């Protein structure tokens, strides 16, 4: 949706935690929209064990994107299309790492189109260095003591260390 010629896109996901792959997609998205809402879904559509609370994930997003005034970080509950309408956005951005992402992403894009016919999903490809990075693998590697500094920003690396060494 273009409000006064201003295109707002929404980048929904779990972001548990945000990785450099997510960051790459968000910064690329700014090339095709004026502002981007990075939105942590409170109600997961598929069962995933969470490490960070939704509030912690949003705080990490804010820290990672502190240098970029065109990105805002929020959480939302319920249907993405409803939240997008409230936010003045009719474009969703999603990242495609590999063919394995495609089937689920394609189904979701078409379902969202059914729910709101004016809603478009744009798929972006990450830099090749990040195509194997996922939040779940980062959590696993970090919990086993592996070095994850290349895959997440320093703030996330710190938060992971604290979380995993905590009580
Ligand atoms: P979800 O829980 O909906 O899969 P994620 O937080 O895992 O959400 O990811 C949100 C979006 O970011 C998805 O479109 C996912 O494909 C994409 N994504 C995740 N990691 C990467 C990456 N390393 N490179 C590009 N896109 C990614």
mmCIF file of C-alpha atoms and ligand atoms in Angstrom:
data_model
loop_
_atom_site.group_PDB
_atom_site.id
_atom_site.type_symbol
_atom_site.label_atom_id
_atom_site.label_comp_id
_atom_site.label_asym_id
_atom_site.label_seq_id
_atom_site.Cartn_x
_atom_site.Cartn_y
_atom_site.Cartn_z
ATOM 1 C CA UNK A 1 0.000 0.000 0.000
ATOM 2 C CA UNK A 2 1.296 3.351 -0.801
ATOM 3 C CA UNK A 3 0.311 6.004 1.736
ATOM 4 C CA UNK A 4 1.107 9.369 0.152
ATOM 5 C CA UNK A 5 3.547 7.573 -2.125
ATOM 6 C CA UNK A 6 5.186 5.859 0.866
ATOM 7 C CA UNK A 7 5.397 2.068 0.520
ATOM 8 C CA UNK A 8 5.398 0.128 3.781
ATOM 9 C CA UNK A 9 6.362 -3.546 3.770
ATOM 10 C CA UNK A 10 6.156 -6.039 6.589
ATOM 11 C CA UNK A 11 8.711 -8.771 7.306
ATOM 12 C CA UNK A 12 7.071 -11.353 9.582
ATOM 13 C CA UNK A 13 8.761 -14.280 11.274
ATOM 14 C CA UNK A 14 9.836 -15.877 14.520
ATOM 15 C CA UNK A 15 13.266 -14.200 14.714
ATOM 16 C CA UNK A 16 14.321 -16.454 17.606
ATOM 17 C CA UNK A 17 16.867 -14.865 17.401
ATOM 18 C CA UNK A 18 17.513 -12.597 14.414
ATOM 19 C CA UNK A 19 20.414 -13.868 12.283
ATOM 20 C CA UNK A 20 22.586 -12.141 9.710
ATOM 21 C CA UNK A 21 20.395 -13.873 7.088
ATOM 22 C CA UNK A 22 17.291 -12.073 8.392
ATOM 23 C CA UNK A 23 19.281 -8.846 8.633
ATOM 24 C CA UNK A 24 20.413 -9.196 5.024
ATOM 25 C CA UNK A 25 16.826 -9.715 3.820
ATOM 26 C CA UNK A 26 15.558 -6.712 5.823
ATOM 27 C CA UNK A 27 18.231 -4.387 4.448
ATOM 28 C CA UNK A 28 17.631 -5.647 0.897
ATOM 29 C CA UNK A 29 13.902 -5.021 1.340
ATOM 30 C CA UNK A 30 14.623 -1.322 1.899
ATOM 31 C CA UNK A 31 15.660 -1.143 -1.754
ATOM 32 C CA UNK A 32 12.073 -1.849 -2.798
ATOM 33 C CA UNK A 33 10.063 -0.179 -0.037
ATOM 34 C CA UNK A 34 10.283 3.088 1.890
ATOM 35 C CA UNK A 35 9.906 1.590 5.330
ATOM 36 C CA UNK A 36 9.870 -1.892 6.764
ATOM 37 C CA UNK A 37 8.073 -3.285 9.790
ATOM 38 C CA UNK A 38 9.907 -6.336 11.138
ATOM 39 C CA UNK A 39 7.210 -8.217 13.006
ATOM 40 C CA UNK A 40 7.663 -11.046 15.489
ATOM 41 C CA UNK A 41 4.664 -13.374 15.362
ATOM 42 C CA UNK A 42 3.350 -14.103 18.856
ATOM 43 C CA UNK A 43 1.279 -17.028 17.693
ATOM 44 C CA UNK A 44 3.562 -19.457 15.905
ATOM 45 C CA UNK A 45 1.885 -21.119 12.934
ATOM 46 C CA UNK A 46 4.106 -24.132 13.278
ATOM 47 C CA UNK A 47 5.282 -25.599 16.548
ATOM 48 C CA UNK A 48 8.774 -24.452 17.411
ATOM 49 C CA UNK A 49 10.469 -24.341 20.739
ATOM 50 C CA UNK A 50 11.253 -20.753 21.662
ATOM 51 C CA UNK A 51 14.491 -19.705 23.304
ATOM 52 C CA UNK A 52 13.952 -15.940 23.597
ATOM 53 C CA UNK A 53 10.681 -14.379 24.720
ATOM 54 C CA UNK A 54 8.852 -12.267 22.142
ATOM 55 C CA UNK A 55 9.883 -9.116 24.075
ATOM 56 C CA UNK A 56 13.548 -10.199 24.022
ATOM 57 C CA UNK A 57 13.358 -10.883 20.269
ATOM 58 C CA UNK A 58 11.912 -7.433 19.594
ATOM 59 C CA UNK A 59 14.597 -5.826 21.805
ATOM 60 C CA UNK A 60 17.315 -7.627 19.810
ATOM 61 C CA UNK A 61 15.747 -6.514 16.519
ATOM 62 C CA UNK A 62 15.724 -2.916 17.797
ATOM 63 C CA UNK A 63 19.391 -3.176 18.730
ATOM 64 C CA UNK A 64 20.417 -4.716 15.400
ATOM 65 C CA UNK A 65 18.500 -2.114 13.380
ATOM 66 C CA UNK A 66 19.294 0.870 15.633
ATOM 67 C CA UNK A 67 21.234 2.453 12.740
ATOM 68 C CA UNK A 68 18.290 2.237 10.333
ATOM 69 C CA UNK A 69 15.398 4.662 11.000
ATOM 70 C CA UNK A 70 13.350 3.144 8.172
ATOM 71 C CA UNK A 71 13.045 -0.178 10.036
ATOM 72 C CA UNK A 72 10.722 -0.578 13.019
ATOM 73 C CA UNK A 73 10.492 -3.702 15.154
ATOM 74 C CA UNK A 74 7.243 -4.896 16.690
ATOM 75 C CA UNK A 75 5.343 -8.030 17.683
ATOM 76 C CA UNK A 76 1.877 -9.008 16.555
ATOM 77 C CA UNK A 77 -0.811 -11.513 17.363
ATOM 78 C CA UNK A 78 -3.322 -13.098 15.018
ATOM 79 C CA UNK A 79 -3.483 -13.015 11.252
ATOM 80 C CA UNK A 80 -0.641 -11.371 9.364
ATOM 81 C CA UNK A 81 -3.045 -9.746 6.878
ATOM 82 C CA UNK A 82 -5.003 -8.100 9.721
ATOM 83 C CA UNK A 83 -1.857 -6.738 11.304
ATOM 84 C CA UNK A 84 -0.573 -5.586 7.898
ATOM 85 C CA UNK A 85 -3.817 -3.652 7.296
ATOM 86 C CA UNK A 86 -3.452 -1.950 10.690
ATOM 87 C CA UNK A 87 0.150 -1.061 9.835
ATOM 88 C CA UNK A 88 -0.713 0.365 6.421
ATOM 89 C CA UNK A 89 1.298 -2.340 4.663
ATOM 90 C CA UNK A 90 0.090 -4.528 1.815
ATOM 91 C CA UNK A 91 3.404 -6.163 0.976
ATOM 92 C CA UNK A 92 5.029 -8.985 2.923
ATOM 93 C CA UNK A 93 8.714 -9.736 2.519
ATOM 94 C CA UNK A 94 9.991 -13.268 2.997
ATOM 95 C CA UNK A 95 13.410 -14.780 2.467
ATOM 96 C CA UNK A 96 14.013 -17.856 0.342
ATOM 97 C CA UNK A 97 17.153 -19.735 1.255
ATOM 98 C CA UNK A 98 16.673 -22.898 -0.765
ATOM 99 C CA UNK A 99 14.050 -24.915 -2.620
ATOM 100 C CA UNK A 100 13.128 -26.490 0.723
ATOM 101 C CA UNK A 101 11.705 -23.118 1.868
ATOM 102 C CA UNK A 102 9.632 -22.770 -1.281
ATOM 103 C CA UNK A 103 6.656 -25.063 -0.752
ATOM 104 C CA UNK A 104 5.642 -23.683 2.629
ATOM 105 C CA UNK A 105 6.326 -20.083 1.601
ATOM 106 C CA UNK A 106 4.322 -20.439 -1.618
ATOM 107 C CA UNK A 107 1.325 -21.936 0.190
ATOM 108 C CA UNK A 108 1.403 -19.209 2.790
ATOM 109 C CA UNK A 109 1.636 -16.481 0.134
ATOM 110 C CA UNK A 110 -1.396 -17.884 -1.668
ATOM 111 C CA UNK A 111 -3.377 -18.280 1.548
ATOM 112 C CA UNK A 112 -2.650 -14.648 2.454
ATOM 113 C CA UNK A 113 -3.773 -13.633 -1.037
ATOM 114 C CA UNK A 114 -7.045 -15.502 -0.432
ATOM 115 C CA UNK A 115 -7.492 -13.740 2.909
ATOM 116 C CA UNK A 116 -6.787 -10.303 1.423
ATOM 117 C CA UNK A 117 -6.702 -10.068 -2.362
ATOM 118 C CA UNK A 118 -4.670 -6.834 -2.333
ATOM 119 C CA UNK A 119 -1.860 -8.420 -0.334
ATOM 120 C CA UNK A 120 1.381 -9.265 -2.139
ATOM 121 C CA UNK A 121 4.313 -11.377 -0.976
ATOM 122 C CA UNK A 122 7.775 -10.555 -2.261
ATOM 123 C CA UNK A 123 10.528 -13.171 -1.971
ATOM 124 C CA UNK A 124 14.114 -12.088 -1.639
ATOM 125 C CA UNK A 125 17.257 -14.212 -1.840
ATOM 126 C CA UNK A 126 19.931 -13.684 0.799
ATOM 127 C CA UNK A 127 23.610 -13.288 0.128
ATOM 128 C CA UNK A 128 24.948 -16.781 -0.566
ATOM 129 C CA UNK A 129 27.024 -16.780 2.648
ATOM 130 C CA UNK A 130 23.800 -16.755 4.676
ATOM 131 C CA UNK A 131 21.768 -19.269 2.715
ATOM 132 C CA UNK A 132 22.435 -22.078 5.220
ATOM 133 C CA UNK A 133 21.872 -19.957 8.325
ATOM 134 C CA UNK A 134 18.718 -20.484 10.377
ATOM 135 C CA UNK A 135 17.746 -19.414 13.881
ATOM 136 C CA UNK A 136 17.285 -23.032 14.929
ATOM 137 C CA UNK A 137 20.787 -24.052 13.776
ATOM 138 C CA UNK A 138 22.304 -20.994 15.445
ATOM 139 C CA UNK A 139 20.536 -21.946 18.705
ATOM 140 C CA UNK A 140 21.783 -25.527 18.423
ATOM 141 C CA UNK A 141 25.381 -24.616 17.630
ATOM 142 C CA UNK A 142 25.452 -22.003 20.414
ATOM 143 C CA UNK A 143 23.997 -24.447 22.956
ATOM 144 C CA UNK A 144 26.757 -26.925 22.098
ATOM 145 C CA UNK A 145 29.431 -24.292 22.629
ATOM 146 C CA UNK A 146 30.146 -23.577 18.928
ATOM 147 C CA UNK A 147 31.230 -20.206 17.580
ATOM 148 C CA UNK A 148 28.256 -18.344 16.077
ATOM 149 C CA UNK A 149 29.834 -14.899 15.662
ATOM 150 C CA UNK A 150 29.751 -15.127 11.871
ATOM 151 C CA UNK A 151 26.020 -15.850 11.732
ATOM 152 C CA UNK A 152 24.572 -13.289 14.134
ATOM 153 C CA UNK A 153 25.347 -9.706 15.121
ATOM 154 C CA UNK A 154 27.416 -9.055 18.290
ATOM 155 C CA UNK A 155 24.309 -8.094 20.310
ATOM 156 C CA UNK A 156 22.689 -11.449 19.494
ATOM 157 C CA UNK A 157 25.896 -13.347 20.181
ATOM 158 C CA UNK A 158 26.054 -11.723 23.621
ATOM 159 C CA UNK A 159 22.383 -12.397 24.336
ATOM 160 C CA UNK A 160 22.794 -16.058 23.341
ATOM 161 C CA UNK A 161 25.797 -16.483 25.628
ATOM 162 C CA UNK A 162 23.908 -14.933 28.542
ATOM 163 C CA UNK A 163 20.763 -16.948 27.882
ATOM 164 C CA UNK A 164 22.604 -20.251 27.584
ATOM 165 C CA UNK A 165 24.771 -19.711 30.650
ATOM 166 C CA UNK A 166 21.828 -18.513 32.748
ATOM 167 C CA UNK A 167 19.963 -20.549 35.364
HETATM 168 P P1 LIG B 1 9.398 -18.596 10.394
HETATM 169 O O1 LIG B 1 9.297 -19.005 11.816
HETATM 170 O O2 LIG B 1 8.128 -18.026 9.822
HETATM 171 O O3 LIG B 1 10.075 -19.598 9.485
HETATM 172 P P2 LIG B 1 11.845 -17.188 10.634
HETATM 173 O O4 LIG B 1 12.106 -16.231 11.736
HETATM 174 O O5 LIG B 1 12.549 -18.473 10.698
HETATM 175 O O6 LIG B 1 10.306 -17.329 10.453
HETATM 176 O O7 LIG B 1 12.193 -16.486 9.260
HETATM 177 C C1 LIG B 1 11.443 -15.422 8.751
HETATM 178 C C2 LIG B 1 11.705 -15.322 7.264
HETATM 179 O O8 LIG B 1 13.080 -15.124 7.051
HETATM 180 C C3 LIG B 1 11.320 -16.549 6.456
HETATM 181 O O9 LIG B 1 10.847 -16.099 5.207
HETATM 182 C C4 LIG B 1 12.609 -17.278 6.287
HETATM 183 O O10 LIG B 1 12.614 -18.041 5.084
HETATM 184 C C5 LIG B 1 13.566 -16.108 6.176
HETATM 185 N N1 LIG B 1 14.928 -16.451 6.563
HETATM 186 C C6 LIG B 1 15.354 -17.045 7.687
HETATM 187 N N2 LIG B 1 16.690 -17.203 7.700
HETATM 188 C C7 LIG B 1 17.117 -16.701 6.509
HETATM 189 C C8 LIG B 1 18.383 -16.609 5.875
HETATM 190 N N3 LIG B 1 19.497 -17.081 6.451
HETATM 191 N N4 LIG B 1 18.434 -16.054 4.669
HETATM 192 C C9 LIG B 1 17.316 -15.606 4.078
HETATM 193 N N5 LIG B 1 16.083 -15.688 4.580
HETATM 194 C C10 LIG B 1 15.980 -16.220 5.797
#
